[in-house]
Short mmCIF file of C-alpha atoms in Angstrom, two decimals:
data_model
loop_
_atom_site.label_atom_id
_atom_site.label_comp_id
_atom_site.label_asym_id
_atom_site.label_seq_id
_atom_site.Cartn_x
_atom_site.Cartn_y
_atom_site.Cartn_z
CA MET A 220 38.95 -2.79 -14.49
CA SER A 221 37.27 -5.40 -11.71
CA GLN A 222 33.49 -6.19 -12.27
CA SER A 223 31.54 -5.93 -9.04
CA THR A 224 28.78 -8.23 -8.53
CA PRO A 225 25.28 -6.51 -9.31
CA SER A 226 23.16 -5.93 -6.00
CA ILE A 227 19.97 -3.77 -5.70
CA PRO A 228 19.62 -1.14 -3.14
CA GLN A 229 18.61 -2.39 0.66
CA GLY A 230 14.76 -2.54 1.20
CA THR A 231 14.00 -3.05 -2.47
CA ARG A 232 13.12 -6.15 -4.50
CA ASP A 233 12.85 -7.54 -8.08
CA PHE A 234 9.66 -9.52 -8.77
CA GLY A 235 9.76 -12.43 -11.04
CA PRO A 236 7.13 -13.48 -13.01
CA GLU A 237 5.69 -16.00 -10.85
CA ILE A 238 5.80 -13.47 -8.07
CA MET A 239 3.97 -10.77 -10.47
CA VAL A 240 1.21 -12.78 -11.45
CA ARG A 241 0.45 -13.45 -7.71
CA ARG A 242 0.84 -9.06 -7.35
CA ASN A 243 -1.25 -8.39 -10.13
CA TYR A 244 -3.97 -10.86 -8.37
CA ILE A 245 -4.16 -8.95 -5.49
CA PHE A 246 -3.65 -5.46 -7.48
CA ASP A 247 -6.75 -6.82 -9.56
CA THR A 248 -8.77 -7.19 -7.05
CA ILE A 249 -8.15 -4.27 -5.18
CA ARG A 250 -8.62 -2.49 -8.37
CA GLN A 251 -12.14 -4.25 -9.22
CA ALA A 252 -13.35 -3.02 -5.46
CA PHE A 253 -12.71 0.44 -6.11
CA GLN A 254 -14.60 0.71 -9.64
CA LEU A 255 -17.38 -1.35 -7.94
CA PHE A 256 -17.48 1.18 -4.97
CA GLY A 257 -16.93 4.08 -7.54
CA TYR A 258 -13.54 5.55 -7.14
CA PRO A 259 -11.80 6.09 -10.60
CA PRO A 260 -8.15 6.29 -11.03
CA LEU A 261 -5.96 8.75 -10.14
CA GLU A 262 -1.93 9.10 -10.70
CA THR A 263 0.69 11.56 -9.50
CA PRO A 264 4.38 11.87 -10.27
CA ALA A 265 6.61 9.84 -8.29
CA MET A 266 8.67 12.90 -7.37
CA GLU A 267 6.94 15.84 -5.63
CA LYS A 268 8.41 19.39 -4.60
CA THR A 269 10.08 18.79 -1.07
CA GLU A 270 8.01 21.54 0.71
CA THR A 271 4.57 19.78 -0.72
CA LEU A 272 5.64 16.99 1.71
CA THR A 273 7.80 18.38 4.78
CA GLY A 274 5.57 18.90 7.54
CA LYS A 275 2.91 16.71 6.63
CA TYR A 276 4.02 13.57 8.50
CA GLY A 277 5.46 14.91 12.28
CA ASP A 278 9.10 14.77 12.92
CA GLU A 279 9.48 11.22 12.46
CA GLY A 280 7.95 11.02 9.17
CA ASP A 281 9.74 13.76 8.00
CA LYS A 282 13.17 12.25 8.61
CA LEU A 283 11.85 8.83 6.50
CA ILE A 284 11.44 11.19 3.09
CA PHE A 285 13.88 10.37 0.49
CA ARG A 286 15.02 13.82 -0.89
CA ILE A 287 16.53 13.88 -4.35
CA LEU A 288 19.51 16.22 -5.01
CA ASP A 289 19.05 18.72 -7.48
CA SER A 290 20.59 18.22 -10.51
CA GLY A 291 24.27 19.31 -11.97
CA ASP A 292 26.57 21.96 -9.55
CA TYR A 293 23.83 21.26 -6.49
CA LEU A 294 26.05 22.87 -3.74
CA GLY A 295 26.36 25.88 -6.07
CA PRO A 296 23.47 27.80 -4.33
CA VAL A 297 25.21 27.10 -1.26
CA ASP A 298 27.70 29.51 0.02
CA ALA A 299 30.78 29.57 2.40
CA GLN A 300 28.58 31.71 4.81
CA THR A 301 25.78 29.44 5.09
CA LEU A 302 27.99 26.23 5.73
CA ASN A 303 30.05 28.00 8.30
CA ALA A 304 26.86 29.23 10.11
CA ALA A 305 25.47 25.65 10.33
CA ALA A 306 28.65 24.37 11.32
CA GLU A 307 28.62 26.83 14.29
CA LYS A 308 25.72 26.61 15.07
CA ASN A 309 26.29 22.43 16.11
CA ALA A 310 29.73 23.36 17.07
CA GLY A 311 30.70 23.21 21.29
CA GLN A 312 27.39 21.01 21.98
CA GLY A 313 29.50 17.82 22.88
CA LYS A 314 28.69 16.14 19.60
CA SER A 315 31.37 13.99 17.47
CA THR A 316 32.53 15.69 14.45
CA THR A 317 30.22 13.14 12.32
CA THR A 318 27.74 14.19 13.80
CA GLN A 319 28.03 17.97 13.48
CA ASN A 320 28.74 17.62 9.86
CA ALA A 321 25.79 15.27 9.45
CA ASP A 322 23.41 18.08 11.36
CA ALA A 323 25.23 20.88 9.27
CA LEU A 324 24.02 18.77 6.07
CA ARG A 325 20.58 18.57 7.39
CA ALA A 326 20.58 22.42 7.51
CA ILE A 327 21.33 22.79 4.10
CA THR A 328 19.28 20.31 2.82
CA LYS A 329 16.54 22.74 1.30
CA GLU A 330 19.24 24.26 -0.50
CA ILE A 331 20.68 21.44 -2.16
CA SER A 332 17.18 19.20 -2.67
CA SER A 333 14.22 20.91 -3.74
CA ARG A 334 12.40 17.33 -4.78
CA ALA A 335 11.72 13.98 -3.13
CA LEU A 336 9.70 10.95 -3.77
CA ARG A 337 6.51 10.24 -2.52
CA TYR A 338 6.26 9.12 0.87
CA ASP A 339 2.33 8.27 0.63
CA LEU A 340 -0.28 8.99 -1.82
CA THR A 341 -2.63 11.00 0.44
CA VAL A 342 -0.38 14.30 0.56
CA PRO A 343 -0.08 14.23 -3.23
CA PHE A 344 -3.77 13.89 -3.88
CA ALA A 345 -4.76 16.93 -1.45
CA ARG A 346 -1.96 18.96 -3.84
CA TYR A 347 -3.74 17.60 -6.93
CA VAL A 348 -7.44 18.43 -5.53
CA VAL A 349 -6.02 22.23 -4.76
CA MET A 350 -4.44 22.62 -8.09
CA ASN A 351 -7.51 21.41 -9.81
CA HIS A 352 -10.03 22.76 -7.65
CA ASN A 353 -12.55 24.19 -10.04
CA LYS A 354 -12.52 21.44 -12.20
CA LEU A 355 -13.63 18.67 -10.02
CA THR A 356 -16.99 17.54 -8.78
CA TYR A 357 -17.72 17.22 -5.17
CA PRO A 358 -17.54 15.06 -3.17
CA PHE A 359 -14.77 13.99 -5.37
CA LYS A 360 -13.63 10.46 -5.30
CA ARG A 361 -10.53 8.62 -6.38
CA SER A 362 -8.34 5.92 -5.98
CA GLN A 363 -4.50 5.35 -6.62
CA ILE A 364 -2.12 2.15 -6.91
CA GLN A 365 1.37 3.63 -7.25
CA THR A 366 4.72 3.30 -5.54
CA VAL A 367 5.90 5.10 -2.38
CA TRP A 368 9.03 5.39 -0.67
CA ARG A 369 10.68 5.46 2.67
CA ALA A 370 14.08 5.75 4.49
CA ASP A 371 12.87 3.06 6.85
CA ARG A 372 14.61 0.60 8.50
CA PRO A 373 14.16 -2.59 6.21
CA GLN A 374 12.40 -5.71 7.83
CA LYS A 375 9.92 -8.39 7.63
CA GLY A 376 7.01 -6.51 6.07
CA ARG A 377 8.57 -3.36 6.04
CA TYR A 378 10.35 -1.97 3.23
CA ARG A 379 11.78 1.09 1.50
CA GLU A 380 10.06 0.95 -1.71
CA PHE A 381 6.44 -0.51 -2.07
CA TYR A 382 3.04 0.25 -3.48
CA GLN A 383 -0.17 1.73 -1.71
CA CYS A 384 -3.49 1.58 -2.98
CA ASP A 385 -5.52 4.10 -1.82
CA ALA A 386 -9.22 5.40 -2.12
CA ASP A 387 -10.43 8.69 -0.84
CA VAL A 388 -13.19 10.99 -0.85
CA VAL A 389 -12.93 14.67 -0.53
CA GLY A 390 -15.91 17.37 0.04
CA SER A 391 -17.80 15.92 2.24
CA ASP A 392 -17.99 15.33 5.99
CA SER A 393 -20.35 12.81 5.90
CA LEU A 394 -19.70 9.95 8.01
CA LEU A 395 -21.43 7.49 5.42
CA TYR A 396 -18.04 7.73 3.63
CA GLU A 397 -16.17 6.47 7.08
CA VAL A 398 -19.40 3.31 6.72
CA GLU A 399 -18.66 2.78 3.18
CA LEU A 400 -14.51 2.38 3.41
CA VAL A 401 -15.53 0.30 6.60
CA GLN A 402 -17.31 -2.04 3.76
CA LEU A 403 -14.57 -1.50 1.20
CA PHE A 404 -12.16 -2.88 3.60
CA ASP A 405 -14.22 -6.13 4.31
CA HIS A 406 -15.00 -6.54 0.59
CA VAL A 407 -11.47 -6.83 -0.57
CA LEU A 408 -10.30 -9.13 1.96
CA THR A 409 -12.92 -11.00 1.97
CA GLN A 410 -12.42 -11.51 -1.73
CA LEU A 411 -8.31 -12.08 -0.90
CA GLN A 412 -9.49 -14.36 1.92
CA ILE A 413 -7.67 -12.99 4.60
CA PRO A 414 -9.15 -12.84 7.80
CA SER A 415 -9.15 -9.37 9.40
CA VAL A 416 -9.96 -6.99 12.48
CA ILE A 417 -10.77 -3.49 11.64
CA LYS A 418 -9.41 -1.37 14.20
CA ILE A 419 -11.21 2.16 14.68
CA ASN A 420 -10.83 4.85 16.82
CA ASN A 421 -10.97 8.89 16.46
CA ARG A 422 -8.49 11.30 17.06
CA LYS A 423 -11.03 13.60 18.51
CA ILE A 424 -11.07 11.04 21.42
CA LEU A 425 -7.34 11.11 21.93
CA ALA A 426 -8.10 14.97 21.83
CA GLY A 427 -10.17 14.66 24.42
CA ILE A 428 -7.93 12.05 26.48
CA ALA A 429 -4.98 14.84 26.20
CA ASP A 430 -7.24 17.51 27.50
CA ILE A 431 -8.29 15.86 30.73
CA ALA A 432 -4.70 14.77 31.51
CA GLY A 433 -3.90 18.22 31.31
CA ILE A 434 -1.65 17.88 28.39
CA GLY A 435 -3.88 19.19 25.21
CA ASP A 436 -1.05 21.44 24.02
CA ARG A 437 1.16 18.12 23.58
CA MET A 438 -1.30 16.04 21.94
CA MET A 439 0.90 15.59 19.36
CA GLU A 440 3.95 14.21 21.50
CA MET A 441 1.15 12.26 23.30
CA THR A 442 -0.04 10.20 19.51
CA ILE A 443 3.36 10.01 18.40
CA THR A 444 4.46 7.93 21.70
CA ILE A 445 1.03 5.77 21.57
CA ASP A 446 1.62 5.03 17.97
CA LYS A 447 4.53 2.89 19.59
CA LEU A 448 2.72 0.86 21.51
CA ASP A 449 2.89 -2.10 19.35
CA LYS A 450 6.45 -2.11 19.03
CA ILE A 451 7.45 -1.12 22.73
CA GLY A 452 4.55 -2.17 24.87
CA VAL A 453 2.78 0.08 27.37
CA ASP A 454 5.93 0.34 29.76
CA GLY A 455 7.69 1.24 26.83
CA VAL A 456 4.94 3.89 26.00
CA MET A 457 4.77 5.26 29.88
CA LYS A 458 8.48 5.54 30.11
CA GLU A 459 8.88 7.66 26.86
CA LEU A 460 6.24 10.14 27.78
CA ARG A 461 8.23 10.44 30.98
CA GLU A 462 11.33 10.78 29.14
CA ARG A 463 9.07 13.60 26.79
CA GLY A 464 8.83 15.31 30.34
CA MET A 465 5.09 14.76 30.86
CA SER A 466 3.91 14.51 34.57
CA GLU A 467 3.28 11.45 36.54
CA ASP A 468 -0.04 12.83 37.27
CA ALA A 469 -0.93 13.29 33.34
CA ILE A 470 0.66 9.64 33.00
CA SER A 471 -1.52 8.20 35.91
CA ILE A 472 -4.50 9.62 33.96
CA LEU A 473 -3.64 7.80 30.77
CA GLN A 474 -3.22 4.66 31.97
CA PRO A 475 -6.59 3.21 32.26
CA PHE A 476 -7.27 4.47 28.72
CA PHE A 477 -4.63 1.29 28.06
CA ASP A 478 -6.88 -0.91 30.29
CA LEU A 479 -10.43 -1.00 28.69
CA GLN A 480 -12.08 -4.33 28.40
CA GLY A 481 -15.19 -5.84 27.27
CA SER A 482 -17.19 -5.14 23.83
CA THR A 483 -16.99 -2.15 21.81
CA LYS A 484 -20.43 -0.94 23.65
CA ASP A 485 -18.91 -1.24 26.74
CA LYS A 486 -15.70 0.50 26.13
CA LEU A 487 -18.05 3.50 24.61
CA THR A 488 -19.93 3.25 27.26
CA GLN A 489 -16.82 3.63 29.91
CA LEU A 490 -15.29 6.48 27.74
CA ARG A 491 -18.70 8.28 27.87
CA THR A 492 -18.45 8.30 31.69
CA ILE A 493 -14.32 9.25 31.38
CA LEU A 494 -14.70 12.05 28.72
CA GLN A 495 -17.83 13.69 29.97
CA SER A 496 -16.17 16.83 30.72
CA SER A 497 -14.35 16.91 27.46
CA GLU A 498 -16.75 18.57 24.47
CA VAL A 499 -14.22 17.37 21.33
CA GLY A 500 -13.65 13.92 23.19
CA MET A 501 -17.52 13.40 23.34
CA LYS A 502 -18.18 14.51 19.74
CA GLY A 503 -15.63 12.13 18.67
CA LEU A 504 -17.43 9.32 20.48
CA ASP A 505 -20.45 10.49 19.04
CA GLU A 506 -19.18 10.27 15.37
CA LEU A 507 -17.80 6.68 16.19
CA GLN A 508 -20.98 5.71 17.48
CA THR A 509 -22.78 6.49 14.25
CA VAL A 510 -20.17 4.56 12.30
CA PHE A 511 -20.52 1.35 14.74
CA ASP A 512 -24.32 1.66 14.44
CA HIS A 513 -24.29 1.53 10.86
CA VAL A 514 -21.99 -1.18 10.29
CA ASP A 515 -23.91 -3.09 12.93
CA ARG A 516 -27.49 -2.73 10.78
CA LEU A 517 -25.61 -3.60 7.50
CA GLY A 518 -23.17 -6.34 8.73
CA LEU A 519 -19.88 -7.24 7.21
CA ARG A 520 -19.09 -10.19 4.94
CA SER A 521 -16.11 -11.92 7.11
CA ALA A 522 -13.95 -8.85 8.91
CA GLU A 523 -14.34 -7.98 12.53
CA ILE A 524 -14.52 -4.53 13.55
CA GLU A 525 -13.51 -3.28 17.24
CA LEU A 526 -12.91 0.10 18.99
CA ASP A 527 -9.29 0.37 19.95
CA VAL A 528 -8.55 3.61 21.70
CA THR A 529 -5.13 3.25 21.95
CA LEU A 530 -4.78 3.52 17.77
CA ALA A 531 -3.31 6.76 17.23
CA ARG A 532 -1.69 6.52 14.04
CA GLY A 533 1.07 9.32 14.27
CA LEU A 534 0.39 11.51 10.81
CA ASN A 535 -0.49 14.75 11.53
CA TYR A 536 -3.46 15.39 9.13
CA TYR A 537 -5.57 12.84 10.60
CA THR A 538 -8.89 14.89 12.69
CA GLY A 539 -11.21 12.47 12.72
CA ALA A 540 -11.88 8.60 12.41
CA ILE A 541 -8.55 6.57 12.05
CA PHE A 542 -8.51 3.31 10.71
CA GLU A 543 -6.11 0.31 11.20
CA VAL A 544 -6.28 -3.51 10.04
CA LYS A 545 -4.67 -6.54 11.09
CA VAL A 546 -4.55 -9.93 10.32
CA LYS A 547 -6.98 -12.24 12.60
CA GLY A 548 -4.86 -14.90 14.21
CA LEU A 549 -1.64 -13.75 12.59
CA GLN A 550 1.47 -11.98 14.45
CA PHE A 551 1.70 -9.30 11.53
CA GLY A 552 2.00 -5.53 11.42
CA SER A 553 -1.04 -3.71 9.84
CA ILE A 554 -1.92 -4.35 6.50
CA CYS A 555 -4.48 -1.29 5.82
CA GLY A 556 -4.87 2.11 7.59
CA GLY A 557 -6.70 5.27 7.03
CA GLY A 558 -8.51 8.11 8.12
CA ARG A 559 -10.55 11.41 7.79
CA TYR A 560 -8.70 14.88 7.64
CA ASP A 561 -10.40 17.93 7.88
CA ASP A 562 -8.14 20.16 6.90
CA LEU A 563 -5.32 18.89 4.57
CA THR A 564 -5.74 20.97 1.89
CA GLY A 565 -5.56 24.23 3.93
CA ILE A 566 -1.85 23.65 4.19
CA PHE A 567 -2.13 24.37 0.22
CA GLY A 568 -3.91 27.37 0.28
CA LEU A 569 -7.81 25.65 0.15
CA PRO A 570 -9.16 25.37 3.92
CA GLY A 571 -12.33 23.22 4.66
CA VAL A 572 -12.05 20.54 2.39
CA SER A 573 -12.70 17.47 4.37
CA GLY A 574 -11.70 14.15 3.14
CA VAL A 575 -11.42 10.76 4.32
CA GLY A 576 -9.48 7.63 2.68
CA ILE A 577 -7.87 4.48 3.55
CA SER A 578 -5.00 2.54 1.81
CA PHE A 579 -3.98 -0.87 1.43
CA GLY A 580 -0.61 -2.19 1.75
CA ALA A 581 -0.19 -4.18 -1.30
CA ASP A 582 3.18 -5.76 -0.22
CA ARG A 583 2.15 -6.57 3.14
CA LEU A 584 -0.84 -8.33 1.31
CA TYR A 585 1.49 -10.73 -0.49
CA ASP A 586 3.52 -11.40 2.38
CA VAL A 587 0.29 -12.76 4.42
CA MET A 588 -1.36 -14.55 1.39
CA LEU A 589 1.92 -16.25 0.78
CA ASP A 590 2.56 -16.96 4.67
CA MET A 591 -1.17 -18.24 4.68
CA GLY A 592 -0.90 -20.54 1.69
CA LEU A 593 -3.70 -18.28 0.11
CA PHE A 594 -2.06 -18.23 -3.33
CA ASP A 595 -2.27 -21.68 -4.10
CA GLN A 596 -5.97 -21.23 -5.38
CA VAL A 597 -4.89 -18.62 -7.31
CA GLN A 598 -5.25 -19.47 -11.33
CA VAL A 599 -2.17 -18.58 -12.90
CA GLN A 600 -2.63 -16.96 -16.42
CA ASN A 601 0.22 -19.41 -17.99
CA THR A 602 1.03 -19.73 -21.76
CA GLN A 603 -1.69 -22.52 -22.98
CA VAL A 604 0.03 -23.48 -25.92
CA LEU A 605 3.65 -23.78 -27.15
CA VAL A 606 3.78 -24.04 -31.25
CA ALA A 607 6.67 -26.26 -32.10
CA ASN A 608 9.25 -24.98 -34.93
CA PHE A 609 10.44 -27.49 -37.48
CA GLY A 610 12.44 -24.63 -39.36
CA GLY A 611 11.53 -24.37 -43.69
CA PRO A 612 7.97 -24.13 -45.08
CA GLU A 613 6.60 -25.63 -41.63
CA GLU A 614 7.70 -22.64 -39.56
CA GLN A 615 5.58 -20.56 -41.93
CA ALA A 616 2.82 -22.66 -41.14
CA ALA A 617 3.43 -22.52 -37.47
CA MET A 618 3.85 -18.59 -37.42
CA GLU A 619 0.10 -18.59 -39.26
CA ALA A 620 -1.17 -21.04 -36.75
CA VAL A 621 0.04 -18.86 -33.88
CA GLN A 622 -1.90 -15.81 -35.42
CA ALA A 623 -4.76 -17.83 -35.67
CA LEU A 624 -4.39 -18.99 -32.02
CA ARG A 625 -4.04 -15.44 -30.43
CA ARG A 626 -6.73 -14.11 -32.39
CA ALA A 627 -8.81 -16.57 -30.87
CA GLY A 628 -8.06 -15.75 -27.66
CA ILE A 629 -5.66 -18.31 -26.97
CA ARG A 630 -2.26 -17.21 -24.94
CA THR A 631 0.16 -19.07 -27.41
CA GLU A 632 3.75 -18.85 -27.90
CA MET A 633 6.17 -20.32 -30.50
CA TYR A 634 9.61 -21.76 -29.99
CA PRO A 635 12.17 -19.61 -31.65
CA ASP A 636 14.60 -22.28 -33.78
CA ALA A 637 14.25 -25.56 -34.95
CA SER A 638 15.22 -27.10 -32.28
CA LYS A 639 15.22 -30.86 -31.11
CA MET A 640 11.67 -31.75 -30.06
CA LYS A 641 12.94 -32.92 -26.96
CA LYS A 642 14.18 -29.79 -26.40
CA GLN A 643 10.95 -28.04 -27.07
CA PHE A 644 9.06 -30.30 -25.17
CA LYS A 645 11.61 -29.48 -22.32
CA TYR A 646 10.62 -25.93 -22.31
CA ALA A 647 6.85 -26.64 -22.58
CA ASP A 648 7.32 -28.59 -19.32
CA ASP A 649 9.47 -26.01 -17.37
CA LYS A 650 7.13 -23.10 -18.26
CA SER A 651 4.03 -25.28 -17.08
CA ILE A 652 2.70 -25.11 -21.10
CA ALA A 653 -0.37 -27.35 -21.05
CA HIS A 654 -0.32 -28.31 -24.60
CA VAL A 655 1.82 -28.14 -27.97
CA LEU A 656 0.76 -27.94 -31.28
CA ILE A 657 3.25 -29.84 -33.87
CA ILE A 658 2.88 -29.02 -37.64
CA GLY A 659 5.67 -31.44 -39.41
CA GLU A 660 6.01 -31.75 -42.98
CA GLU A 661 3.37 -34.42 -43.03
CA GLU A 662 0.90 -32.41 -41.37
CA ARG A 663 1.77 -29.24 -43.19
CA GLN A 664 0.78 -30.92 -46.34
CA GLN A 665 -2.20 -32.73 -45.02
CA GLY A 666 -3.76 -29.48 -43.70
CA LYS A 667 -3.79 -30.96 -40.21
CA VAL A 668 -2.29 -30.31 -37.08
CA GLN A 669 -0.90 -32.45 -34.07
CA LEU A 670 -2.22 -31.31 -30.56
CA LYS A 671 -0.01 -32.91 -27.39
CA ASN A 672 -1.42 -32.88 -23.78
CA MET A 673 1.93 -32.33 -22.06
CA SER A 674 -0.03 -33.37 -18.53
CA THR A 675 -1.17 -37.12 -19.98
CA GLY A 676 1.20 -37.40 -23.15
CA ALA A 677 -1.95 -37.72 -25.38
CA GLN A 678 -1.88 -36.59 -29.33
CA SER A 679 -4.51 -36.53 -31.16
CA ILE A 680 -4.25 -35.09 -35.13
CA CYS A 681 -7.23 -32.68 -36.18
CA THR A 682 -7.45 -29.72 -38.05
CA LEU A 683 -6.31 -26.14 -36.57
CA GLU A 684 -10.14 -25.12 -36.20
CA GLU A 685 -10.68 -28.33 -34.45
CA ALA A 686 -7.35 -27.43 -32.08
CA ILE A 687 -8.77 -24.26 -31.45
CA ALA A 688 -12.12 -25.57 -30.40
CA GLN A 689 -10.78 -28.18 -28.02
CA LEU A 690 -8.45 -25.39 -26.28
#
């Protein structure tokens, strides 16, 4: 039997030790910020029931959910009548046989896949809140750093398996939490030294725009299309709106919103004039004004904040403020996002629990920091000392030294066998270990150790206690 070359699925990655040191620097920075702002950790399962996830991310999002085939005879529950009905429904529509088969399989997905991998952390969090509603103290804050999966087309900055780092609070509609989350963005990105622009909008403003354009009942289609602005540009958005059957009158009313100029204050003034006939639109403007006023008074450490009325974020569950963070001066996708959801728990039978949350894209943060050379200043926590191995009674003395060094908090390794010193020194060099501690026969008999600095080549003879003090 021939052996195949091992590989990993497209859109996933292995992370070696050097990369993990850098990734952990990002995770540790975010985790410490979550603790500082009072967001304790929470974890949920990697897989959820399919019904928990579907219908929460819009049609486009649902297509990106990784579904898991049921165990065993997964086609068992699917009878011939169901298969034939699915096939007949798609027959005679001018589709290829391959497309018809694919459509038929999608039609029976519910029958063969009852579980799916997490698409994000927000919906599982809402499910957790509903299941534990009577045990929680509100407002309930939580942070979560876990992997999510999306069946997206892999490209630079876009993966099928990646980490999200979320902070959410539910049980309050206070806009002070929007302000706090803007500060949290600013704190983390300042710590990581990433120059950033926090873009903010409000879904109520988008609802108001849809109202005055006469397409209030098609707001979701409008936001899904506008959400593609960065990818397809204004002309592409207008073209897709026409393809969706929206009138030229509606499109002409939408056009000015893509051309707003001036500062955030100027844009808010222009929007108040345009949206004055829309109650929901004016409410969204009032909410944004409150957030901007607080942020202006408090100030940010390094991030900039701006109103972007074209920011849509196509997820169905957002109802108020929406956030997206871009890297200043770098052509890159968004690195963070979030927003308010007034009734996400309602889909699970617990209405009226408002929440707001944000998410840091750790993988994109890593790519940005790598491109900008920001990891050059990250202190790699390498092994500090390699204890050489001479075998025999010296090996026992070396093991005792390793134990003493570790108990003193010094990161220590011992070479596993009595190889030539040249080989042991090369191992230390290859792993950037700063010191080698040597206990040969002479040192053991004298109760001494020899400490070699691998950078300078300097060697000194001293007691183990003195060596620990030096290190």
